[in-house]
Amino acid sequence: MKKQFLLLLGILSFIVMSCTASTVVKDQKLYANAWELEYITGPRITFEGLFPDMKPKIQFTAGSDMITGNSGCNGYATKFTLKGDMISFADPQLSTMMYCGDGEAVFRKTMKQIDRYRLTDGKLEFLTGDVVMMRFKPAL
């Protein structure tokens, strides 16, 4: 009986450690580099029309609950909450107040709708439910 209990305990420990390890690896990829927006859903304006000069970027700061980046025009910083594949963002605080068209407003509005993320084929996707709202590639 004692051997069966120890065996069961060992198997359960292995399962828990495996799940934790995959989450840590997934999170490490999230923090590994800055991400550049390559797709955003919604507007009838082309992606290039929304962001003609600079594509939005996002950088997760390891060891904190902060992200920084640019919204295609102005720099920003804000807090985020991450639990499993669930993610949410606070309202971004802009560092400058330039006007560069409608892209920044679309980017900020879409960020507030995000509730999940996933890493697929080296890309970072932000989703609302099961719908991909934004897709980022590693920034060079």
PDB file of C-alpha atoms in Angstrom, residues 26-27 29-31 35 58-61 64-68 76 78-91 107 109-119 124-129 131-134 136:
ATOM      1  CA  LYS A  26       6.088  29.764 -22.781  1.00  0.00           C
ATOM      2  CA  ASP A  27       6.465  32.843 -20.555  1.00  0.00           C
ATOM      3  CA  LYS A  29       9.386  33.288 -25.032  1.00  0.00           C
ATOM      4  CA  LEU A  30       6.961  36.125 -24.274  1.00  0.00           C
ATOM      5  CA  TYR A  31       9.740  38.094 -22.548  1.00  0.00           C
ATOM      6  CA  TRP A  35       7.335  42.264 -30.674  1.00  0.00           C
ATOM      7  CA  ILE A  58       5.426  45.827 -27.342  1.00  0.00           C
ATOM      8  CA  GLN A  59       8.104  44.674 -24.883  1.00  0.00           C
ATOM      9  CA  PHE A  60       7.310  42.664 -21.760  1.00  0.00           C
ATOM     10  CA  THR A  61       9.620  43.513 -18.862  1.00  0.00           C
ATOM     11  CA  SER A  64       7.557  42.888 -13.463  1.00  0.00           C
ATOM     12  CA  ASP A  65       3.997  43.488 -14.567  1.00  0.00           C
ATOM     13  CA  MET A  66       4.946  46.251 -17.028  1.00  0.00           C
ATOM     14  CA  ILE A  67       5.085  46.534 -20.792  1.00  0.00           C
ATOM     15  CA  THR A  68       6.600  49.324 -22.840  1.00  0.00           C
ATOM     16  CA  TYR A  76       3.768  54.118 -23.906  1.00  0.00           C
ATOM     17  CA  THR A  78       1.360  50.214 -18.847  1.00  0.00           C
ATOM     18  CA  LYS A  79       0.702  47.327 -16.505  1.00  0.00           C
ATOM     19  CA  PHE A  80      -0.556  43.926 -17.574  1.00  0.00           C
ATOM     20  CA  THR A  81      -2.010  40.932 -15.774  1.00  0.00           C
ATOM     21  CA  LEU A  82      -1.045  37.429 -16.854  1.00  0.00           C
ATOM     22  CA  LYS A  83      -2.615  34.192 -15.592  1.00  0.00           C
ATOM     23  CA  GLY A  84      -2.076  31.121 -17.741  1.00  0.00           C
ATOM     24  CA  ASP A  85      -3.013  32.190 -21.261  1.00  0.00           C
ATOM     25  CA  MET A  86      -5.307  34.953 -19.960  1.00  0.00           C
ATOM     26  CA  ILE A  87      -3.936  38.488 -20.301  1.00  0.00           C
ATOM     27  CA  SER A  88      -5.278  41.988 -19.797  1.00  0.00           C
ATOM     28  CA  PHE A  89      -3.811  45.468 -20.087  1.00  0.00           C
ATOM     29  CA  ALA A  90      -4.351  48.670 -18.133  1.00  0.00           C
ATOM     30  CA  ASP A  91      -4.819  51.953 -20.007  1.00  0.00           C
ATOM     31  CA  PHE A 107      -4.180  50.060 -31.450  1.00  0.00           C
ATOM     32  CA  LYS A 109      -8.805  50.407 -28.352  1.00  0.00           C
ATOM     33  CA  THR A 110      -7.923  46.894 -29.519  1.00  0.00           C
ATOM     34  CA  MET A 111      -5.476  46.371 -26.612  1.00  0.00           C
ATOM     35  CA  LYS A 112      -8.328  46.983 -24.155  1.00  0.00           C
ATOM     36  CA  GLN A 113     -10.370  44.181 -25.785  1.00  0.00           C
ATOM     37  CA  ILE A 114      -7.662  41.501 -25.444  1.00  0.00           C
ATOM     38  CA  ASP A 115      -8.305  38.678 -22.984  1.00  0.00           C
ATOM     39  CA  ARG A 116      -5.964  35.878 -24.141  1.00  0.00           C
ATOM     40  CA  TYR A 117      -2.639  35.357 -25.849  1.00  0.00           C
ATOM     41  CA  ARG A 118      -0.844  32.524 -27.575  1.00  0.00           C
ATOM     42  CA  LEU A 119       2.528  31.917 -29.162  1.00  0.00           C
ATOM     43  CA  LEU A 124       2.576  36.387 -30.595  1.00  0.00           C
ATOM     44  CA  GLU A 125      -1.189  36.555 -31.033  1.00  0.00           C
ATOM     45  CA  PHE A 126      -3.611  38.543 -28.881  1.00  0.00           C
ATOM     46  CA  LEU A 127      -7.167  37.263 -28.892  1.00  0.00           C
ATOM     47  CA  THR A 128     -10.644  38.174 -27.765  1.00  0.00           C
ATOM     48  CA  GLY A 129     -12.278  34.840 -27.101  1.00  0.00           C
ATOM     49  CA  VAL A 131     -10.700  35.595 -32.493  1.00  0.00           C
ATOM     50  CA  VAL A 132      -7.190  36.802 -33.313  1.00  0.00           C
ATOM     51  CA  MET A 133      -7.281  40.573 -32.865  1.00  0.00           C
ATOM     52  CA  MET A 134      -3.560  41.340 -33.183  1.00  0.00           C
ATOM     53  CA  PHE A 136       3.090  40.356 -33.626  1.00  0.00           C
TER      54      PHE A 136
END
